Short mmCIF file of N, CA, C and O in Angstrom, two decimals:
data_model
loop_
_atom_site.label_atom_id
_atom_site.label_comp_id
_atom_site.label_asym_id
_atom_site.label_seq_id
_atom_site.Cartn_x
_atom_site.Cartn_y
_atom_site.Cartn_z
N MET A 1 15.02 -1.36 3.39
CA MET A 1 13.76 -0.40 3.48
C MET A 1 12.87 -1.19 2.72
O MET A 1 12.74 -2.20 1.97
N ARG A 2 11.90 -1.06 3.59
CA ARG A 2 10.33 -2.05 3.52
C ARG A 2 9.82 -1.16 1.65
O ARG A 2 9.72 0.04 2.11
N VAL A 3 9.22 -1.84 1.23
CA VAL A 3 8.18 -1.15 0.10
C VAL A 3 6.87 -1.44 0.74
O VAL A 3 6.24 -2.55 0.69
N VAL A 4 5.88 -0.37 0.60
CA VAL A 4 4.55 -0.50 1.09
C VAL A 4 4.06 -0.12 -0.16
O VAL A 4 3.84 0.59 -0.83
N TYR A 5 2.85 -0.93 -0.44
CA TYR A 5 1.65 -1.00 -1.66
C TYR A 5 0.43 0.18 -1.23
O TYR A 5 0.05 -0.45 0.34
N ILE A 6 0.17 0.98 -1.66
CA ILE A 6 -0.96 1.93 -1.56
C ILE A 6 -2.29 1.71 -2.11
O ILE A 6 -2.42 1.51 -3.27
N ALA A 7 -3.08 1.05 -1.45
CA ALA A 7 -4.55 0.19 -1.51
C ALA A 7 -5.76 0.90 -1.52
O ALA A 7 -5.63 1.32 -0.66
N GLY A 8 -6.38 1.58 -2.57
CA GLY A 8 -7.48 2.39 -2.12
C GLY A 8 -8.49 2.44 -3.93
O GLY A 8 -8.21 2.09 -4.43
N ARG A 9 -9.41 3.14 -3.48
CA ARG A 9 -10.14 3.49 -5.15
C ARG A 9 -9.61 4.28 -5.62
O ARG A 9 -8.91 5.19 -5.40
N PHE A 10 -9.53 3.80 -7.26
CA PHE A 10 -9.15 4.67 -8.25
C PHE A 10 -10.43 5.36 -8.95
O PHE A 10 -10.38 6.26 -8.57
N ARG A 11 -11.25 4.19 -9.09
CA ARG A 11 -12.40 5.01 -10.26
C ARG A 11 -13.35 5.95 -9.28
O ARG A 11 -13.22 5.55 -8.34
N GLY A 12 -14.24 6.65 -10.34
CA GLY A 12 -15.20 7.76 -9.76
C GLY A 12 -16.22 7.67 -10.55
O GLY A 12 -16.25 7.27 -12.52
N ALA A 13 -16.91 8.40 -10.07
CA ALA A 13 -17.93 8.90 -11.52
C ALA A 13 -17.73 9.79 -11.86
O ALA A 13 -18.17 9.93 -13.16
N ASP A 14 -16.54 10.60 -11.99
CA ASP A 14 -16.26 11.36 -13.10
C ASP A 14 -14.65 11.99 -13.20
O ASP A 14 -14.06 11.12 -11.88
N GLY A 15 -13.94 12.68 -13.83
CA GLY A 15 -12.65 12.93 -13.27
C GLY A 15 -12.43 13.36 -12.34
O GLY A 15 -10.94 13.07 -11.77
N TRP A 16 -13.54 14.21 -11.96
CA TRP A 16 -12.81 14.93 -10.43
C TRP A 16 -12.88 13.97 -9.28
O TRP A 16 -12.06 14.05 -8.51
N GLU A 17 -13.51 13.12 -9.21
CA GLU A 17 -13.49 12.04 -8.50
C GLU A 17 -12.31 11.34 -8.15
O GLU A 17 -11.54 10.60 -7.62
N VAL A 18 -12.01 10.83 -9.43
CA VAL A 18 -10.72 9.94 -9.66
C VAL A 18 -9.39 10.45 -9.36
O VAL A 18 -8.66 10.31 -8.70
N ARG A 19 -9.10 11.79 -9.83
CA ARG A 19 -8.47 12.94 -9.16
C ARG A 19 -8.18 12.93 -7.93
O ARG A 19 -7.05 12.69 -7.47
N CYS A 20 -9.31 13.18 -7.11
CA CYS A 20 -8.97 13.13 -5.90
C CYS A 20 -8.59 11.91 -4.92
O CYS A 20 -8.29 11.41 -4.30
N ASN A 21 -9.53 10.46 -5.62
CA ASN A 21 -8.69 9.43 -5.03
C ASN A 21 -7.26 9.14 -5.45
O ASN A 21 -6.50 8.38 -4.46
N ILE A 22 -6.51 9.80 -6.56
CA ILE A 22 -5.30 9.65 -6.69
C ILE A 22 -4.50 10.19 -6.03
O ILE A 22 -3.47 10.39 -5.23
N HIS A 23 -5.02 11.72 -5.58
CA HIS A 23 -4.66 12.71 -4.64
C HIS A 23 -4.66 12.01 -3.52
O HIS A 23 -3.14 12.29 -2.63
N ALA A 24 -5.70 11.28 -2.78
CA ALA A 24 -5.43 10.82 -1.71
C ALA A 24 -4.37 9.55 -0.98
O ALA A 24 -3.31 9.52 -0.16
N ALA A 25 -3.89 8.85 -2.86
CA ALA A 25 -3.08 7.96 -2.64
C ALA A 25 -1.91 8.62 -2.40
O ALA A 25 -0.82 7.97 -1.51
N GLU A 26 -1.61 9.67 -3.24
CA GLU A 26 -0.58 10.38 -3.34
C GLU A 26 0.16 10.66 -2.01
O GLU A 26 1.07 10.92 -0.96
N SER A 27 -1.05 11.25 -1.05
CA SER A 27 -0.91 11.36 -0.02
C SER A 27 -0.44 11.10 1.32
O SER A 27 0.49 10.99 2.30
N ALA A 28 -0.81 9.19 0.53
CA ALA A 28 -0.58 8.55 1.85
C ALA A 28 1.06 7.82 1.81
O ALA A 28 1.45 7.62 2.21
N ALA A 29 1.29 8.19 0.33
CA ALA A 29 2.52 8.20 -0.15
C ALA A 29 3.77 8.42 0.47
O ALA A 29 4.70 8.56 0.85
N ARG A 30 3.18 9.90 0.52
CA ARG A 30 4.17 11.26 0.92
C ARG A 30 4.20 10.60 2.76
O ARG A 30 5.49 10.60 2.99
N GLN A 31 3.51 10.44 3.16
CA GLN A 31 3.28 9.78 4.68
C GLN A 31 4.24 8.47 4.90
O GLN A 31 5.25 8.40 5.81
N VAL A 32 4.32 7.55 4.12
CA VAL A 32 5.02 6.65 4.39
C VAL A 32 6.71 6.71 4.13
O VAL A 32 7.28 6.41 4.76
N VAL A 33 6.54 7.70 2.99
CA VAL A 33 8.05 8.14 2.75
C VAL A 33 8.62 8.93 4.12
O VAL A 33 9.82 8.37 4.69
N ALA A 34 7.87 9.91 4.53
CA ALA A 34 8.43 10.23 5.75
C ALA A 34 8.66 9.08 6.81
O ALA A 34 9.17 9.80 7.62
N MET A 35 8.11 8.21 7.09
CA MET A 35 7.88 7.30 7.78
C MET A 35 9.77 6.12 7.46
O MET A 35 9.22 5.47 8.06
N GLY A 36 9.91 6.33 6.49
CA GLY A 36 11.10 5.61 6.23
C GLY A 36 11.49 4.40 5.24
O GLY A 36 11.76 4.16 5.01
N ALA A 37 9.86 4.34 4.32
CA ALA A 37 9.56 2.94 3.18
C ALA A 37 9.33 3.72 2.61
O ALA A 37 9.18 5.22 2.01
N MET A 38 9.16 2.63 1.64
CA MET A 38 9.23 2.95 -0.40
C MET A 38 7.70 3.10 -0.59
O MET A 38 7.28 1.44 -0.61
N PRO A 39 6.79 3.53 -0.93
CA PRO A 39 5.87 3.41 -1.18
C PRO A 39 5.41 3.11 -2.86
O PRO A 39 6.55 3.37 -3.64
N CYS A 40 5.07 2.03 -3.22
CA CYS A 40 4.36 1.60 -4.43
C CYS A 40 2.28 2.33 -4.59
O CYS A 40 1.89 1.77 -3.83
N THR A 41 2.78 3.22 -5.06
CA THR A 41 1.58 3.78 -5.52
C THR A 41 0.54 3.43 -6.95
O THR A 41 1.38 4.67 -7.91
N PRO A 42 0.07 2.65 -7.21
CA PRO A 42 -0.27 2.81 -8.73
C PRO A 42 -1.22 3.20 -8.93
O PRO A 42 -1.74 3.55 -10.13
N HIS A 43 -1.71 4.08 -7.98
CA HIS A 43 -2.84 5.15 -8.74
C HIS A 43 -2.01 6.46 -9.69
O HIS A 43 -2.32 6.30 -10.28
N SER A 44 -0.99 6.40 -9.26
CA SER A 44 0.11 7.67 -9.61
C SER A 44 0.48 6.89 -11.40
O SER A 44 0.53 7.73 -12.07
N ILE A 45 0.40 5.34 -11.64
CA ILE A 45 0.64 5.14 -12.24
C ILE A 45 -0.61 5.41 -13.39
O ILE A 45 -0.84 5.41 -14.55
N GLY A 46 -2.23 4.64 -13.01
CA GLY A 46 -3.17 4.95 -13.50
C GLY A 46 -3.42 6.16 -13.93
O GLY A 46 -4.29 6.19 -14.75
N GLY A 47 -3.28 7.09 -13.44
CA GLY A 47 -3.84 8.32 -13.98
C GLY A 47 -3.13 8.87 -15.54
O GLY A 47 -3.94 9.65 -15.90
N SER A 48 -2.40 8.10 -15.37
CA SER A 48 -1.30 9.06 -16.75
C SER A 48 -1.65 7.78 -17.70
O SER A 48 -1.46 7.83 -18.92
N MET A 49 -1.93 6.43 -17.50
CA MET A 49 -2.19 5.35 -18.13
C MET A 49 -3.43 5.01 -18.34
O MET A 49 -3.68 4.37 -19.28
N THR A 50 -4.53 5.70 -18.43
CA THR A 50 -5.81 5.33 -18.79
C THR A 50 -6.41 5.76 -20.18
O THR A 50 -6.02 6.06 -21.14
N GLY A 51 -6.79 4.34 -20.62
CA GLY A 51 -6.68 3.63 -21.73
C GLY A 51 -6.16 3.07 -22.81
O GLY A 51 -6.03 2.87 -23.84
N THR A 52 -4.56 3.52 -22.12
CA THR A 52 -3.38 1.88 -23.15
C THR A 52 -4.03 0.75 -23.09
O THR A 52 -2.85 0.19 -23.36
N ALA A 53 -4.24 0.32 -21.95
CA ALA A 53 -4.78 -0.86 -22.11
C ALA A 53 -6.21 -1.93 -21.31
O ALA A 53 -6.73 -0.43 -20.76
N SER A 54 -6.63 -2.72 -21.17
CA SER A 54 -7.51 -3.00 -20.67
C SER A 54 -7.43 -3.11 -19.52
O SER A 54 -6.75 -3.06 -18.83
N ASP A 55 -8.75 -3.14 -18.73
CA ASP A 55 -9.14 -3.25 -17.05
C ASP A 55 -7.94 -4.42 -16.74
O ASP A 55 -7.81 -4.12 -15.74
N ALA A 56 -8.18 -5.46 -17.61
CA ALA A 56 -7.97 -6.93 -16.64
C ALA A 56 -6.50 -6.75 -16.82
O ALA A 56 -5.61 -7.07 -15.89
N PHE A 57 -5.66 -5.78 -17.72
CA PHE A 57 -4.30 -5.93 -17.64
C PHE A 57 -3.66 -5.41 -16.41
O PHE A 57 -2.75 -5.69 -15.76
N TRP A 58 -4.89 -3.96 -16.16
CA TRP A 58 -4.12 -2.87 -15.00
C TRP A 58 -4.54 -3.76 -13.63
O TRP A 58 -3.56 -3.86 -12.97
N LEU A 59 -5.72 -4.55 -13.83
CA LEU A 59 -6.22 -4.83 -12.36
C LEU A 59 -4.61 -6.00 -12.17
O LEU A 59 -4.51 -6.41 -10.85
N GLU A 60 -4.53 -6.82 -12.79
CA GLU A 60 -3.58 -8.09 -13.10
C GLU A 60 -1.99 -7.74 -12.74
O GLU A 60 -1.57 -7.41 -11.60
N GLY A 61 -1.87 -6.09 -13.60
CA GLY A 61 -0.65 -5.95 -13.12
C GLY A 61 -0.68 -5.32 -11.73
O GLY A 61 0.58 -5.37 -10.93
N THR A 62 -1.70 -4.22 -11.06
CA THR A 62 -1.35 -4.04 -10.03
C THR A 62 -1.50 -5.32 -9.17
O THR A 62 -0.81 -4.80 -8.03
N LEU A 63 -1.85 -6.13 -8.68
CA LEU A 63 -2.06 -6.97 -7.89
C LEU A 63 -0.33 -7.71 -8.39
O LEU A 63 -0.30 -7.98 -7.10
N GLU A 64 0.14 -7.85 -9.16
CA GLU A 64 1.43 -8.25 -9.42
C GLU A 64 2.62 -7.32 -8.35
O GLU A 64 3.47 -7.65 -7.87
N LEU A 65 2.55 -6.21 -8.65
CA LEU A 65 2.79 -5.16 -8.02
C LEU A 65 2.68 -5.39 -6.21
O LEU A 65 3.68 -5.14 -5.89
N MET A 66 1.33 -5.43 -6.06
CA MET A 66 1.29 -5.74 -4.74
C MET A 66 1.58 -6.89 -3.80
O MET A 66 2.12 -6.85 -3.03
N ARG A 67 2.37 -7.98 -4.52
CA ARG A 67 2.44 -8.95 -4.69
C ARG A 67 4.02 -8.95 -4.06
O ARG A 67 4.85 -10.02 -3.45
N ARG A 68 4.73 -8.04 -4.81
CA ARG A 68 6.25 -8.11 -4.48
C ARG A 68 6.21 -7.01 -3.29
O ARG A 68 7.42 -6.62 -2.69
N CYS A 69 5.10 -6.07 -2.78
CA CYS A 69 5.41 -5.44 -1.55
C CYS A 69 5.69 -6.21 -0.44
O CYS A 69 5.08 -7.31 -0.11
N ASP A 70 6.19 -5.65 0.43
CA ASP A 70 6.23 -6.07 2.27
C ASP A 70 5.04 -5.65 2.80
O ASP A 70 4.81 -6.55 3.95
N ALA A 71 3.84 -4.77 2.62
CA ALA A 71 2.79 -5.01 3.20
C ALA A 71 2.38 -4.12 2.36
O ALA A 71 2.34 -3.55 1.38
N VAL A 72 0.66 -3.98 2.86
CA VAL A 72 -0.14 -3.17 1.76
C VAL A 72 -0.71 -1.85 2.96
O VAL A 72 -1.30 -2.75 4.24
N LEU A 73 -1.10 -0.55 2.81
CA LEU A 73 -1.39 0.46 3.41
C LEU A 73 -2.63 0.60 2.59
O LEU A 73 -2.81 0.97 1.69
N VAL A 74 -3.98 -0.30 3.72
CA VAL A 74 -5.59 0.18 2.82
C VAL A 74 -5.92 1.79 2.92
O VAL A 74 -6.17 1.74 4.51
N LEU A 75 -6.57 2.26 2.07
CA LEU A 75 -7.07 4.28 2.57
C LEU A 75 -8.67 3.68 3.10
O LEU A 75 -9.23 2.87 2.59
N PRO A 76 -8.93 4.45 3.77
CA PRO A 76 -10.66 4.47 3.88
C PRO A 76 -11.43 4.77 2.68
O PRO A 76 -11.13 5.37 1.30
N GLY A 77 -12.36 4.40 2.48
CA GLY A 77 -13.14 3.95 1.32
C GLY A 77 -12.87 2.80 0.45
O GLY A 77 -13.84 2.80 -0.60
N TYR A 78 -11.92 1.91 0.86
CA TYR A 78 -12.16 0.43 0.16
C TYR A 78 -13.53 -0.20 0.35
O TYR A 78 -13.18 -1.06 -0.84
N GLU A 79 -14.40 0.10 1.13
CA GLU A 79 -15.35 -0.98 0.96
C GLU A 79 -16.36 -0.79 -0.17
O GLU A 79 -17.01 -1.47 -0.70
N THR A 80 -16.20 0.47 -1.01
CA THR A 80 -16.83 0.56 -2.33
C THR A 80 -15.92 0.11 -3.41
O THR A 80 -16.60 0.50 -4.75
N SER A 81 -14.76 -0.47 -2.80
CA SER A 81 -14.08 -0.53 -4.39
C SER A 81 -13.83 -1.98 -4.55
O SER A 81 -12.91 -2.69 -3.57
N GLU A 82 -14.06 -2.39 -5.88
CA GLU A 82 -14.20 -3.78 -5.73
C GLU A 82 -12.74 -4.24 -6.14
O GLU A 82 -12.25 -5.47 -5.36
N GLY A 83 -11.89 -3.27 -6.93
CA GLY A 83 -10.14 -3.43 -7.00
C GLY A 83 -9.70 -3.74 -5.46
O GLY A 83 -8.66 -5.31 -5.56
N THR A 84 -10.13 -2.75 -4.78
CA THR A 84 -8.80 -3.04 -3.73
C THR A 84 -9.48 -4.03 -2.91
O THR A 84 -8.71 -4.56 -2.07
N LYS A 85 -10.81 -4.12 -2.39
CA LYS A 85 -11.01 -5.57 -2.17
C LYS A 85 -10.34 -6.75 -2.37
O LYS A 85 -10.16 -7.84 -1.44
N GLY A 86 -10.40 -7.10 -3.16
CA GLY A 86 -9.44 -8.04 -4.30
C GLY A 86 -8.05 -7.70 -3.81
O GLY A 86 -7.31 -9.00 -3.40
N GLU A 87 -7.64 -6.71 -3.61
CA GLU A 87 -6.30 -6.43 -3.29
C GLU A 87 -6.20 -7.21 -1.85
O GLU A 87 -4.92 -7.80 -1.53
N ILE A 88 -6.93 -6.44 -1.46
CA ILE A 88 -6.82 -7.20 0.19
C ILE A 88 -7.00 -8.59 0.28
O ILE A 88 -5.98 -9.13 1.06
N ALA A 89 -8.08 -9.22 -0.21
CA ALA A 89 -8.29 -10.77 -0.21
C ALA A 89 -6.60 -11.26 -0.76
O ALA A 89 -6.29 -12.17 -0.22
N GLU A 90 -6.11 -10.92 -1.87
CA GLU A 90 -4.81 -11.69 -2.40
C GLU A 90 -3.72 -11.04 -1.09
O GLU A 90 -2.93 -12.32 -1.28
N ALA A 91 -3.73 -10.06 -0.51
CA ALA A 91 -2.83 -9.81 0.27
C ALA A 91 -2.33 -10.56 1.33
O ALA A 91 -1.93 -11.33 1.99
N ARG A 92 -3.42 -11.16 2.02
CA ARG A 92 -4.44 -11.98 3.34
C ARG A 92 -3.96 -13.21 2.90
O ARG A 92 -3.11 -14.03 3.77
N ALA A 93 -4.24 -13.80 1.78
CA ALA A 93 -3.54 -15.28 1.28
C ALA A 93 -2.46 -15.37 0.85
O ALA A 93 -2.10 -16.58 1.00
N ARG A 94 -1.82 -14.40 0.86
CA ARG A 94 -0.47 -14.34 0.50
C ARG A 94 0.70 -14.16 1.63
O ARG A 94 1.56 -13.80 1.94
N ALA A 95 -0.32 -14.07 3.13
CA ALA A 95 0.14 -13.71 3.90
C ALA A 95 1.22 -12.38 3.84
O ALA A 95 1.92 -12.04 5.20
N ILE A 96 0.63 -10.93 3.35
CA ILE A 96 1.22 -10.10 3.80
C ILE A 96 0.48 -8.76 4.38
O ILE A 96 -0.83 -8.96 4.38
N PRO A 97 0.88 -8.36 5.08
CA PRO A 97 0.60 -7.49 6.69
C PRO A 97 -0.13 -7.14 5.70
O PRO A 97 0.20 -5.98 4.60
N CYS A 98 -1.59 -6.36 6.19
CA CYS A 98 -2.62 -5.68 5.38
C CYS A 98 -3.05 -4.65 6.47
O CYS A 98 -3.22 -5.33 7.90
N PHE A 99 -2.95 -3.51 6.60
CA PHE A 99 -3.32 -2.17 7.29
C PHE A 99 -4.80 -1.33 6.96
O PHE A 99 -4.43 -0.92 6.15
N LEU A 100 -6.06 -1.95 7.55
CA LEU A 100 -7.03 -1.30 7.01
C LEU A 100 -7.40 0.00 8.29
O LEU A 100 -6.85 -0.43 9.27
N PRO A 101 -7.75 1.06 7.24
CA PRO A 101 -8.44 2.01 8.60
C PRO A 101 -9.34 1.69 9.82
O PRO A 101 -10.40 0.12 9.37
N GLU A 102 -9.50 2.07 10.62
CA GLU A 102 -10.55 1.58 11.67
C GLU A 102 -11.66 2.34 11.13
O GLU A 102 -11.75 3.05 10.12
N TRP A 103 -12.75 1.33 11.31
CA TRP A 103 -14.23 1.47 10.67
C TRP A 103 -14.67 3.21 10.86
O TRP A 103 -15.19 3.71 10.30
N PHE A 104 -14.26 3.57 11.92
CA PHE A 104 -14.85 5.08 12.59
C PHE A 104 -13.69 5.97 11.67
O PHE A 104 -14.00 7.59 11.83
N SER A 105 -12.80 5.68 11.24
CA SER A 105 -11.71 7.17 10.67
C SER A 105 -11.32 7.36 9.12
O SER A 105 -12.14 6.36 8.58
N ARG A 106 -11.42 8.74 9.50
CA ARG A 106 -10.88 8.90 7.96
C ARG A 106 -9.82 8.52 7.44
O ARG A 106 -9.37 9.48 6.32
N GLU A 107 -8.87 8.14 8.43
CA GLU A 107 -7.37 8.00 7.78
C GLU A 107 -7.00 6.89 7.89
O GLU A 107 -7.35 5.77 8.52
N PRO A 108 -5.98 6.72 7.39
CA PRO A 108 -5.10 4.82 7.00
C PRO A 108 -4.71 4.41 8.54
O PRO A 108 -4.58 5.52 9.66
N ASN A 109 -4.50 3.14 8.83
CA ASN A 109 -4.04 2.96 10.50
C ASN A 109 -2.59 3.26 10.22
O ASN A 109 -2.29 2.19 10.31
N TRP A 110 -2.57 4.72 10.85
CA TRP A 110 -1.26 4.67 10.69
C TRP A 110 -0.64 4.22 11.74
O TRP A 110 0.85 3.98 12.02
N PRO A 111 -1.00 4.12 13.16
CA PRO A 111 -0.18 3.73 14.49
C PRO A 111 -0.15 2.54 14.21
O PRO A 111 1.17 1.62 14.53
N LYS A 112 -0.71 1.48 13.74
CA LYS A 112 -0.70 -0.30 13.76
C LYS A 112 0.51 -0.45 12.33
O LYS A 112 1.26 -0.81 12.50
N PHE A 113 0.15 0.66 11.35
CA PHE A 113 1.38 0.54 10.04
C PHE A 113 2.59 1.25 10.80
O PHE A 113 3.69 0.32 10.84
N GLU A 114 2.84 2.30 11.37
CA GLU A 114 4.12 2.78 11.99
C GLU A 114 5.08 1.45 12.91
O GLU A 114 5.96 1.17 13.21
N GLN A 115 3.90 1.19 13.82
CA GLN A 115 4.46 -0.49 14.66
C GLN A 115 5.24 -1.12 14.31
O GLN A 115 5.85 -1.91 14.30
N TRP A 116 4.69 -1.60 12.96
CA TRP A 116 4.74 -2.93 12.18
C TRP A 116 6.09 -2.20 11.54
O TRP A 116 7.28 -3.52 11.49
N LEU A 117 6.08 -0.81 11.16
CA LEU A 117 7.31 -0.69 10.18
C LEU A 117 8.71 -0.77 11.55
O LEU A 117 9.76 -1.26 10.96
N GLN A 118 8.24 -0.32 12.54
CA GLN A 118 9.09 0.01 13.36
C GLN A 118 10.05 -1.93 13.66
O GLN A 118 11.06 -1.72 13.78
N ASP A 119 9.65 -2.28 13.96
CA ASP A 119 9.66 -3.92 14.04
C ASP A 119 10.52 -4.37 13.22
O ASP A 119 11.02 -5.39 13.37
N SER A 120 9.53 -4.23 12.19
CA SER A 120 10.65 -4.94 10.52
C SER A 120 11.96 -4.30 10.16
O SER A 120 12.83 -5.10 10.46
N ASN A 121 11.60 -2.91 10.49
CA ASN A 121 13.29 -2.60 10.49
C ASN A 121 14.09 -2.91 11.74
O ASN A 121 15.55 -3.39 11.19
N SER A 122 13.80 -3.36 12.91
CA SER A 122 14.24 -3.63 13.75
C SER A 122 15.19 -5.00 13.68
O SER A 122 16.13 -5.36 14.09
N GLN A 123 13.67 -5.89 13.05
CA GLN A 123 14.54 -7.48 12.93
C GLN A 123 15.41 -6.96 11.75
O GLN A 123 16.21 -8.08 11.93
N ASP A 124 15.37 -6.75 10.70
CA ASP A 124 16.28 -6.68 9.89
C ASP A 124 17.45 -5.93 10.18
O ASP A 124 18.17 -6.36 10.11
N GLN A 125 17.39 -5.34 11.10
CA GLN A 125 19.22 -4.98 11.68
C GLN A 125 19.28 -6.00 12.77
O GLN A 125 20.74 -6.08 12.80
N ARG A 126 18.45 -6.83 13.31
CA ARG A 126 19.08 -8.00 14.09
C ARG A 126 19.67 -9.09 13.36
O ARG A 126 20.20 -9.18 13.55
N VAL A 127 18.93 -9.45 12.18
CA VAL A 127 19.54 -10.30 11.43
C VAL A 127 21.12 -9.51 10.40
O VAL A 127 21.38 -10.48 10.27
N GLN A 128 21.05 -8.54 10.65
CA GLN A 128 22.18 -8.08 9.32
C GLN A 128 23.26 -8.30 10.46
O GLN A 128 24.75 -8.46 10.27
N SER A 129 22.72 -7.95 11.66
CA SER A 129 24.35 -7.92 12.67
C SER A 129 24.75 -9.26 13.45
O SER A 129 25.41 -9.27 13.39
N ASP A 130 23.94 -10.11 12.65
CA ASP A 130 24.20 -11.74 12.87
C ASP A 130 24.56 -12.48 11.70
O ASP A 130 25.05 -13.58 11.70
N CYS A 131 25.47 -11.67 10.74
CA CYS A 131 25.67 -12.55 9.30
C CYS A 131 27.10 -11.82 10.13
O CYS A 131 27.61 -10.56 9.98
N PRO A 132 27.71 -13.11 10.26
CA PRO A 132 29.66 -12.53 9.83
C PRO A 132 29.75 -11.93 8.42
O PRO A 132 29.21 -11.70 7.47
N ASP A 133 30.80 -11.09 8.74
CA ASP A 133 31.53 -10.33 7.56
C ASP A 133 31.96 -11.38 5.96
O ASP A 133 31.39 -10.55 5.27
N SER A 134 32.18 -12.45 6.09
CA SER A 134 32.52 -12.99 5.39
C SER A 134 31.29 -13.30 3.95
O SER A 134 31.72 -13.63 3.07
N THR A 135 30.31 -13.20 4.94
CA THR A 135 28.74 -13.44 3.89
C THR A 135 28.18 -11.91 3.25
O THR A 135 27.43 -12.47 2.45
N LEU A 136 28.48 -10.79 3.40
CA LEU A 136 28.47 -9.66 2.98
C LEU A 136 29.37 -9.54 1.80
O LEU A 136 30.23 -9.53 1.52
N GLY A 137 28.56 -9.19 0.64
CA GLY A 137 29.51 -8.74 -0.32
C GLY A 137 30.17 -9.84 -1.20
O GLY A 137 31.15 -9.89 -2.11
#
């Protein structure tokens, strides 16, 4: 099963904007689940943990979560988020597939992401079928 990091704005001008950003990330996570992958949604953690540690702690911690994921799905509006732009740069530096929305879209790039997910799952099935039984378990 692929693990997909959801990247997008977290901070906002007020609590309402933050909650809207969390909802957008959780909505994308729900779609990732529907496609058969496991979402890693740091927004869900951040909404409950505000003020428990420094911003530096949370930024480095979420980068570490992202480094352990198979892909990054970027939400629209990322252009105004320094944190998300840093996540994109780190993903690219580590050659983690990163799916940015089309410039004209208000949705994540679902078509490219879905194609990658299908291709990567097919590749996993081929690798598993090439393993002799004696190497399993």
